[in-house]
PDB file of C-alpha atoms in Angstrom:
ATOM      1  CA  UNK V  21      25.580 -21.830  11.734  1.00  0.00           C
ATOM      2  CA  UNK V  22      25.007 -19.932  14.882  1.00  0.00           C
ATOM      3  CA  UNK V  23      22.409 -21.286  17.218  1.00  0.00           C
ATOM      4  CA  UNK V  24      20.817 -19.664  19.824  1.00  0.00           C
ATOM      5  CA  UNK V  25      19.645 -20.508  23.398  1.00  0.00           C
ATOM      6  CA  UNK V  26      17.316 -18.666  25.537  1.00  0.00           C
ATOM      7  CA  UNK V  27      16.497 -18.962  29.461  1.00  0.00           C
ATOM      8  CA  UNK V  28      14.145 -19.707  31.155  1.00  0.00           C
ATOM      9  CA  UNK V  29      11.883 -20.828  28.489  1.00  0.00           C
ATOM     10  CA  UNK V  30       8.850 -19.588  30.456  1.00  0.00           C
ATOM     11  CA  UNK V  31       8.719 -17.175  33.473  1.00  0.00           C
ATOM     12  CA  UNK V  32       5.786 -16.087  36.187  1.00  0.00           C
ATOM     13  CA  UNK V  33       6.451 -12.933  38.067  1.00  0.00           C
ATOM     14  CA  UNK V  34       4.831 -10.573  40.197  1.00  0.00           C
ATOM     15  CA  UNK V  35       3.806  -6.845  38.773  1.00  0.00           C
ATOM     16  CA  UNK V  36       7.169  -4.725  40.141  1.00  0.00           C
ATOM     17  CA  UNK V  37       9.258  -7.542  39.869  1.00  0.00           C
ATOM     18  CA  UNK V  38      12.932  -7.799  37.945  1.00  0.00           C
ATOM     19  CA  UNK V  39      12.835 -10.026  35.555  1.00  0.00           C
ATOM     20  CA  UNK V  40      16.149 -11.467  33.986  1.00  0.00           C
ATOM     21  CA  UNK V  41      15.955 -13.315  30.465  1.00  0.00           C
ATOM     22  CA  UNK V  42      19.391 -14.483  29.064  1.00  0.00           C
ATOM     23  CA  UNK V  43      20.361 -15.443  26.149  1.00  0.00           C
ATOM     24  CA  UNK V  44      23.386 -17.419  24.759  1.00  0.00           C
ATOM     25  CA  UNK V  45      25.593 -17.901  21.270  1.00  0.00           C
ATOM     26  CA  UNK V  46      27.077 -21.107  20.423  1.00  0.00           C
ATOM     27  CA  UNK V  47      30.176 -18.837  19.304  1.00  0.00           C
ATOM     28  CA  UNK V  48      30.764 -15.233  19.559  1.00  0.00           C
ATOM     29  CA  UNK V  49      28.802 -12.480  17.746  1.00  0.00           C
ATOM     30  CA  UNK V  50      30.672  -9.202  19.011  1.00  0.00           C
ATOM     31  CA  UNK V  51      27.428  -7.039  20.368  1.00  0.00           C
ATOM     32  CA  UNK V  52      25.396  -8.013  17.252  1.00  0.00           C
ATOM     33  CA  UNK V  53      22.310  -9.154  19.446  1.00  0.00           C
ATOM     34  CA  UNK V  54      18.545  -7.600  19.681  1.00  0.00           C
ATOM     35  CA  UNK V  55      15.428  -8.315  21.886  1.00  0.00           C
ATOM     36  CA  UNK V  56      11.976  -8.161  20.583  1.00  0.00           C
ATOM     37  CA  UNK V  57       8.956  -8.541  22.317  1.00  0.00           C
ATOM     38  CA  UNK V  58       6.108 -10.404  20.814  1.00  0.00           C
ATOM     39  CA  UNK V  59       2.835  -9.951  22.236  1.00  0.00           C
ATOM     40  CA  UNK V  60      -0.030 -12.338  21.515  1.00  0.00           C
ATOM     41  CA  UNK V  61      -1.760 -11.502  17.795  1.00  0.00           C
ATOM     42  CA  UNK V  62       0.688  -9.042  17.035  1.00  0.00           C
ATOM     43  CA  UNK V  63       3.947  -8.589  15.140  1.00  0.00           C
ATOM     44  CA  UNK V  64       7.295  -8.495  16.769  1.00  0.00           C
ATOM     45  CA  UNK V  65       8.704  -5.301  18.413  1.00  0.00           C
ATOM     46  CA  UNK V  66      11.896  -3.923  18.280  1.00  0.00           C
ATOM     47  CA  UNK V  67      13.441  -3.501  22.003  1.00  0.00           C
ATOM     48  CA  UNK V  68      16.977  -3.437  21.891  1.00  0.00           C
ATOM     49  CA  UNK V  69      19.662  -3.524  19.106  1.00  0.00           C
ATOM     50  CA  UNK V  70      23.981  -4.014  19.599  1.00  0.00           C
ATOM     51  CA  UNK V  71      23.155  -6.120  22.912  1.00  0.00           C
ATOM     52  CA  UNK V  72      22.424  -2.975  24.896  1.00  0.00           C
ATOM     53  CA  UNK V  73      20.850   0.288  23.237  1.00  0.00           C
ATOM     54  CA  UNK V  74      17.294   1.127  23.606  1.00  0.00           C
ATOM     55  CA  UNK V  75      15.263   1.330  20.298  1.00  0.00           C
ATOM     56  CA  UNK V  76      13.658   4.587  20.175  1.00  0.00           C
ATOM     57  CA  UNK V  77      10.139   4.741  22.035  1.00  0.00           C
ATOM     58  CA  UNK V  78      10.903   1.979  24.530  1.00  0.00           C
ATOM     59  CA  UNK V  79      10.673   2.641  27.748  1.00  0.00           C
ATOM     60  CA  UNK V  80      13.276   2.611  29.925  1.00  0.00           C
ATOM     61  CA  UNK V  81      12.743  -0.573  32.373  1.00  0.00           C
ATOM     62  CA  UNK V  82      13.899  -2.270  30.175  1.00  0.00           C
ATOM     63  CA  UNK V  83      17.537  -2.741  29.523  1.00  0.00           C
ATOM     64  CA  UNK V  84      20.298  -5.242  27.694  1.00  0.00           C
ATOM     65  CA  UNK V  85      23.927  -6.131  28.420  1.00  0.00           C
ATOM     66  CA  UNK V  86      26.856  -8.468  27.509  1.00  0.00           C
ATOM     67  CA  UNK V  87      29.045  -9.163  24.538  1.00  0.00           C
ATOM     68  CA  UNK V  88      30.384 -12.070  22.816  1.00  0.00           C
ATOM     69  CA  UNK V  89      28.267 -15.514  23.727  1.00  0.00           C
ATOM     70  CA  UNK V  90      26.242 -14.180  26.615  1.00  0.00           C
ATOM     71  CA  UNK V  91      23.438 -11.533  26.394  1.00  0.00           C
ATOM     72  CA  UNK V  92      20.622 -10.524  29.130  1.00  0.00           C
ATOM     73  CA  UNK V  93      17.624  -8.926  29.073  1.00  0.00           C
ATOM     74  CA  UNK V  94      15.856  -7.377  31.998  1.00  0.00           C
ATOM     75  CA  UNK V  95      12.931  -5.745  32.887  1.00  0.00           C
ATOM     76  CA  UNK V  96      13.752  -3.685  36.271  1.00  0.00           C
ATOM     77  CA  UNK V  97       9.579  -3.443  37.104  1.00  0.00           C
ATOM     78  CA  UNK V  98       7.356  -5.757  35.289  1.00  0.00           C
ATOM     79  CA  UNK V  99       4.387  -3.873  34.047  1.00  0.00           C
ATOM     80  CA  UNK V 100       1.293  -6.222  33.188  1.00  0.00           C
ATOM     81  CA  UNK V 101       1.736  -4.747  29.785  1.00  0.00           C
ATOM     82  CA  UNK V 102       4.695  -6.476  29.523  1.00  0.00           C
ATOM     83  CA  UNK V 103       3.057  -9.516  29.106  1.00  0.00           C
ATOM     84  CA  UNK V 104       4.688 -10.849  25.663  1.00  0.00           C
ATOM     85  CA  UNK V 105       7.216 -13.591  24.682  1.00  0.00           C
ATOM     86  CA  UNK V 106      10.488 -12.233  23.830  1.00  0.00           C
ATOM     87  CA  UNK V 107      13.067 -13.306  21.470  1.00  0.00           C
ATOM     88  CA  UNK V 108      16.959 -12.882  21.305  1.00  0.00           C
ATOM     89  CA  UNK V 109      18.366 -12.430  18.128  1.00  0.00           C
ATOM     90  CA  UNK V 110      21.592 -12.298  16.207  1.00  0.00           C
ATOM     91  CA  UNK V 111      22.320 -10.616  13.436  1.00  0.00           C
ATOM     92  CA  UNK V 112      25.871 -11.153  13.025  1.00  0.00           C
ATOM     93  CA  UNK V 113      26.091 -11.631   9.462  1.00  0.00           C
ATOM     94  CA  UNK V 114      25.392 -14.061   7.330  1.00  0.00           C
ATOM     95  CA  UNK V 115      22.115 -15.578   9.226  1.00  0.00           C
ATOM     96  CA  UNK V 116      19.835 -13.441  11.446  1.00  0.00           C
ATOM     97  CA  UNK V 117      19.201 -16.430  13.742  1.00  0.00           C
ATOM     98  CA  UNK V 118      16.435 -15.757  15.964  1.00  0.00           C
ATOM     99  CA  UNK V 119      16.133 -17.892  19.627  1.00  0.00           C
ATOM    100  CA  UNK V 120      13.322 -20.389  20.923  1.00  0.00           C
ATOM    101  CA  UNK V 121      11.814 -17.446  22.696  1.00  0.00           C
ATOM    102  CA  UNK V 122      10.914 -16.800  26.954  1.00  0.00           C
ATOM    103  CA  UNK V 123       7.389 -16.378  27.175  1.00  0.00           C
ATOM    104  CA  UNK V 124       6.564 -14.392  30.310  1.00  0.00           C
ATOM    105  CA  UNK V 125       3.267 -13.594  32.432  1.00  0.00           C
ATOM    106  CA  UNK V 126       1.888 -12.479  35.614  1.00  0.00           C
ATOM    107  CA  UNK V 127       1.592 -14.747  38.929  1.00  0.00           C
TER     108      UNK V 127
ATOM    109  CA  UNK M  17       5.455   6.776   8.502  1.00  0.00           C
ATOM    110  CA  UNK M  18       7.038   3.409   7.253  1.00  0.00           C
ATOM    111  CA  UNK M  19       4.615   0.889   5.654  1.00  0.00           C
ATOM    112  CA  UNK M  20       5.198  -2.667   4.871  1.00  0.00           C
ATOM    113  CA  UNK M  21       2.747  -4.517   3.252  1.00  0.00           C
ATOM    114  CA  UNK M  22       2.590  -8.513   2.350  1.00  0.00           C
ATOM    115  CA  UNK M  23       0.632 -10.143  -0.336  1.00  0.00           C
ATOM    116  CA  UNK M  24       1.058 -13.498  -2.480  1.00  0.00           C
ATOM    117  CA  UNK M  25       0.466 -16.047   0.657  1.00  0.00           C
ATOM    118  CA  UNK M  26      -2.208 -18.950   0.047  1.00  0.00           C
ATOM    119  CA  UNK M  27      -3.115 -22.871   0.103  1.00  0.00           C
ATOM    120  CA  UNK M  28      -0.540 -24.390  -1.740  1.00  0.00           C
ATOM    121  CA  UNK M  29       0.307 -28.246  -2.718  1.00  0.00           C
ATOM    122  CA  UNK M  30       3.815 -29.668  -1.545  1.00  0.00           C
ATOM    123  CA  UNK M  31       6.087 -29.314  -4.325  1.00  0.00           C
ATOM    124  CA  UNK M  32       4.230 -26.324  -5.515  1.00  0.00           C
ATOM    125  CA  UNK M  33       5.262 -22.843  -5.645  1.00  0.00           C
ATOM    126  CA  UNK M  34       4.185 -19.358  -4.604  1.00  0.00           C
ATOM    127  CA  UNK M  35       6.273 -15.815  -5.157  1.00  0.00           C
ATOM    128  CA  UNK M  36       5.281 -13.046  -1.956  1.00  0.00           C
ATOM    129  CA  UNK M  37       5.406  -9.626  -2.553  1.00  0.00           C
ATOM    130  CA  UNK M  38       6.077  -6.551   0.281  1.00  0.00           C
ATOM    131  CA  UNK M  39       5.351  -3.339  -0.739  1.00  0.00           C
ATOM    132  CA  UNK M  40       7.195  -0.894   1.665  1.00  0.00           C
ATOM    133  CA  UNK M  41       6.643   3.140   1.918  1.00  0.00           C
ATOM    134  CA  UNK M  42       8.084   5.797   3.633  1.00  0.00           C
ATOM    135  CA  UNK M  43      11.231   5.576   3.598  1.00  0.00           C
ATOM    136  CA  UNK M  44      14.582   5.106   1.186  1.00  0.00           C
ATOM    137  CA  UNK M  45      13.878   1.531   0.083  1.00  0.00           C
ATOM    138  CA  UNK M  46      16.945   1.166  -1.982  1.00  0.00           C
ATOM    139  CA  UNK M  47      18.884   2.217   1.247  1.00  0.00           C
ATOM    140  CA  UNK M  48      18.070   0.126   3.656  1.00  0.00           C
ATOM    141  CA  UNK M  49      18.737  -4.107   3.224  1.00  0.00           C
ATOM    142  CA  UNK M  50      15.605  -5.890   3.855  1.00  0.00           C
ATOM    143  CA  UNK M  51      14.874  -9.313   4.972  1.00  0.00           C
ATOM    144  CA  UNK M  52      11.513 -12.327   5.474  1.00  0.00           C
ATOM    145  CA  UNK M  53      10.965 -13.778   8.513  1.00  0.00           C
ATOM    146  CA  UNK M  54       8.718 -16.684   9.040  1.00  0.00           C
ATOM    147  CA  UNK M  55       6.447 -17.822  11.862  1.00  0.00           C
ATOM    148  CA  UNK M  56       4.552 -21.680  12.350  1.00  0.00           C
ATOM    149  CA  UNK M  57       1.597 -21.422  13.836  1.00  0.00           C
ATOM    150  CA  UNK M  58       2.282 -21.162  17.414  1.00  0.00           C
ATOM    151  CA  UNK M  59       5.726 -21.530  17.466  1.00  0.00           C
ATOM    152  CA  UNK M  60       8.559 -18.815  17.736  1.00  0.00           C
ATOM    153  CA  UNK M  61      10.405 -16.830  14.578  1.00  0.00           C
ATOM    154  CA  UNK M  62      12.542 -17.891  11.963  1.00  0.00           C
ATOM    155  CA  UNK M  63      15.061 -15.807  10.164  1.00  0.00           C
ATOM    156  CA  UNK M  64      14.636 -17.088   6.595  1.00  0.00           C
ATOM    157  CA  UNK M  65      16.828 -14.169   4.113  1.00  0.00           C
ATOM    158  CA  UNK M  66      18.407 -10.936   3.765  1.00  0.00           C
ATOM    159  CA  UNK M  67      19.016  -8.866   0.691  1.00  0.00           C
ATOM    160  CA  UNK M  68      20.991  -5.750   0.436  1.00  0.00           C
ATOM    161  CA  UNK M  69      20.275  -2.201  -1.167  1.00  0.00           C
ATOM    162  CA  UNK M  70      21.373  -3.037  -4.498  1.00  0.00           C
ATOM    163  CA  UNK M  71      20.064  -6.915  -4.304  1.00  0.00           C
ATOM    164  CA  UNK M  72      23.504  -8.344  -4.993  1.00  0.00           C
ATOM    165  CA  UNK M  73      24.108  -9.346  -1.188  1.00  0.00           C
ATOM    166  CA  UNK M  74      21.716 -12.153  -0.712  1.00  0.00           C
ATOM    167  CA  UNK M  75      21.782 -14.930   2.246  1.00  0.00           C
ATOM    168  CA  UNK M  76      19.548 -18.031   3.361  1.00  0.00           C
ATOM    169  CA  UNK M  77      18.638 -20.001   6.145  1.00  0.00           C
ATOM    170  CA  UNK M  78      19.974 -23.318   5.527  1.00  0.00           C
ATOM    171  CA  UNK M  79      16.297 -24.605   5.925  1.00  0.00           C
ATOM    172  CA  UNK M  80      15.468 -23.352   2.628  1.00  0.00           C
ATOM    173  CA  UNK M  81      18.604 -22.442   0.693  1.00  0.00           C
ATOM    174  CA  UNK M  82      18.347 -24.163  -2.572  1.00  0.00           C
ATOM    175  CA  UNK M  83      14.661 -23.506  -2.845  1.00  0.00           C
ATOM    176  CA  UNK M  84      14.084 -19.982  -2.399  1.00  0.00           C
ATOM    177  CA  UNK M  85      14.863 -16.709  -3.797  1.00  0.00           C
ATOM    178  CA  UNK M  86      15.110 -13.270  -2.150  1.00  0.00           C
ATOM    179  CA  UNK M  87      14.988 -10.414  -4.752  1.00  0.00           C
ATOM    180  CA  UNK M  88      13.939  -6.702  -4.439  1.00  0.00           C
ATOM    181  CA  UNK M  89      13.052  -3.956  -7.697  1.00  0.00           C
ATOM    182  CA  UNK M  90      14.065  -0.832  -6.303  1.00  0.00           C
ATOM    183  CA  UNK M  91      11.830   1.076  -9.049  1.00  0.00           C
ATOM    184  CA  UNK M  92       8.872  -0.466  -7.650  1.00  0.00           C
ATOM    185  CA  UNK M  93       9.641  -0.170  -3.568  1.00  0.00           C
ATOM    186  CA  UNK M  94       8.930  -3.858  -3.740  1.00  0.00           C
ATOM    187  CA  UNK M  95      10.565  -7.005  -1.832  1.00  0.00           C
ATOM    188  CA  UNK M  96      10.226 -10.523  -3.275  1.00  0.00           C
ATOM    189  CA  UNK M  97      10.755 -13.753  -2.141  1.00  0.00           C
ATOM    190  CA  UNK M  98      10.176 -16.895  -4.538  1.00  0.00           C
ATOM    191  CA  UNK M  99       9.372 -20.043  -2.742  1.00  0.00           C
ATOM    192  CA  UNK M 100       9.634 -23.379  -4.762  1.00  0.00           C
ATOM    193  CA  UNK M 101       9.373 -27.039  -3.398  1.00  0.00           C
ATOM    194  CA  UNK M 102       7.429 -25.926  -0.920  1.00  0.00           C
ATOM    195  CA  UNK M 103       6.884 -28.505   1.862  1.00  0.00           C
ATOM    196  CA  UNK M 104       4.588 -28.987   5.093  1.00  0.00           C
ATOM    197  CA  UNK M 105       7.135 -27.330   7.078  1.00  0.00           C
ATOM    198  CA  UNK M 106       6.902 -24.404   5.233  1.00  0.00           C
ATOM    199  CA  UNK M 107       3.362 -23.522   6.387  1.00  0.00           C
ATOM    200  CA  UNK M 108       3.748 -20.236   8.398  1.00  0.00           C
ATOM    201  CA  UNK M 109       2.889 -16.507   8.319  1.00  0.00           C
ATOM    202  CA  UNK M 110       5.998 -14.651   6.518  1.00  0.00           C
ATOM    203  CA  UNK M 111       6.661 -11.189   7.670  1.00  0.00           C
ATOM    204  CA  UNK M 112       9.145  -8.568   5.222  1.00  0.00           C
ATOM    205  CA  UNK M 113      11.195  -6.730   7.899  1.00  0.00           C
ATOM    206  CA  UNK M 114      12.922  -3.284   7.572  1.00  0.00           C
ATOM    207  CA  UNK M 115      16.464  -3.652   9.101  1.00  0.00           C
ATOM    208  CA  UNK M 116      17.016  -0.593  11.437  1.00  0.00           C
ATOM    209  CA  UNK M 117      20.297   1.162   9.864  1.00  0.00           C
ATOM    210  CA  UNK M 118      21.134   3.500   6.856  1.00  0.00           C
ATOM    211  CA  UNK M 119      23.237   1.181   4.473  1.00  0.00           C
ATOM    212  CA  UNK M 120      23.925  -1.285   6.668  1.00  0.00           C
ATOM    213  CA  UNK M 121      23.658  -4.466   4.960  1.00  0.00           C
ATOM    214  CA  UNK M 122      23.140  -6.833   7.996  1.00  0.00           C
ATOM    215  CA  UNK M 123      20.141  -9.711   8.390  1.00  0.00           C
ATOM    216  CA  UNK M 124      19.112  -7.486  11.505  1.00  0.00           C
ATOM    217  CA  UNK M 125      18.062  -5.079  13.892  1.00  0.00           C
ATOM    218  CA  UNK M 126      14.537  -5.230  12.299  1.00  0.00           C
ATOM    219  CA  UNK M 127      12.589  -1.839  13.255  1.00  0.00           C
ATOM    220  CA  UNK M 128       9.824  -2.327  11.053  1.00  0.00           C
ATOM    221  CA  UNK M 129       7.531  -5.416  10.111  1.00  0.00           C
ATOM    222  CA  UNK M 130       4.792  -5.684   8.028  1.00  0.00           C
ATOM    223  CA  UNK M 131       1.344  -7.466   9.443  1.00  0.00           C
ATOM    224  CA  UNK M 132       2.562 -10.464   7.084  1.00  0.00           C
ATOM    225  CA  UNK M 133       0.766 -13.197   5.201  1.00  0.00           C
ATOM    226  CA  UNK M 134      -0.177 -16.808   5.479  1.00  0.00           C
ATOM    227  CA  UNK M 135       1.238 -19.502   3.557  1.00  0.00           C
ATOM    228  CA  UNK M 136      -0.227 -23.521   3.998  1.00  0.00           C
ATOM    229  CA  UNK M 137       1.107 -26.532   2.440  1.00  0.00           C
ATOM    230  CA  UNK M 138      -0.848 -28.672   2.419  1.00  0.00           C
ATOM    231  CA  UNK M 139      -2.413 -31.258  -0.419  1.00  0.00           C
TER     232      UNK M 139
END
């Protein structure tokens, strides 16, 4: 099976900062990757789907890239409302393998 | 407005069983492949299976192939998933989960999620 890897695990940044989450396959998965942001007592949103297109309604800070084994997520202005953990995902079939997750907050 | 709606969770013994139900609205349900994902209390998410459109593409986490069945009835807009020898590592909220594209029978994007419902193992 596929396993996931996420990085950092946790992050502290300032409000305006870029943040960078990344995200790696133990083999290749094409651009079958999404980003969901989880914030606390609530059910997972959908951010991006095929590594970098932005899910309807999302706003535009944040952005995905790569292909293959490595995958990034950034935020180009962290809003405090962006306070969530986040989770890669792959959904190259057959398992929808999710990773451990980068929680991230304000310093 | 797509709805997604858990029931079925509970306090269960290990070794016991319990069948959840999502009932999903607004949308083509036969059309779109569907898939639970679980969540252990404070700890991140866990694909667990997909089903197609038609319910004849089926796949499983290897953490509980062997003891649980996805299944969907069309007719009744309504997602399935049959847990048996349930054990302590089981315990978790399970969410259904819409995947984002038209007949596209993949175990992901996931646009939609329902609020989902507790399941404990525990004796």
């Amino acid at each position: 099976d596929i396993q996931m890897t996420q990085s950092p695990s946790s992050l502290s940044a300032s409000v305006g900062d870029r943040v960078t989450i990344t995200c790696r396959a133990s083999q290749g998965i094409y651009n079958y990757l999404a980003w969901y942001q989880q914030k606390p007592g609530k059910v997972p949103k959908l951010l991006i789907y095929a590594a970098s297109s932005l899910q309807s309604g999302v706003p535009s800070r944040f952005s995905g890239s790569g292909s293959g084994t490595d995958f990034t997520l950034t935020i180009s202005s962290l809003q405090a409302e962006d306070v969530a953990t986040y989770y890669c995902q792959n959904y190259n079939r057959p398992s929808g393998t999710f990773g451990p997750g980068t929680k991230v907050d304000i310093k | 407005e797509v709805q997604l709606l858990e029931s079925g969770g509970g306090l269960v013994q290990p070794g016991g069983s319990l069948r959840l139900s999502c009932a999903a609205s607004g949308f083509t349900f036969s059309s779109y492949a569907m898939s639970w994902v679980r969540q252990a209390p404070g700890k991140g998410l866990e694909w667990v299976s997909n089903i197609g459109g038609s319910g004849d593409s089926t796949y499983y986490a290897d953490s509980v192939k062997g003891r649980f069945t996805i299944s969907r009835d069309n007719s009744k807009n309504t997602l399935y998933l049959q847990m048996n020898s349930l054990r302590a590592e089981d315990t978790a909220v399970y969410y259904c989960a819409k995947v984002l594209r038209f007949l596209e029978w993949l175990p992901g994007p996931f646009d939609s999620w329902g609020q989902g419902t507790l399941v404990t193992v525990s004796s």
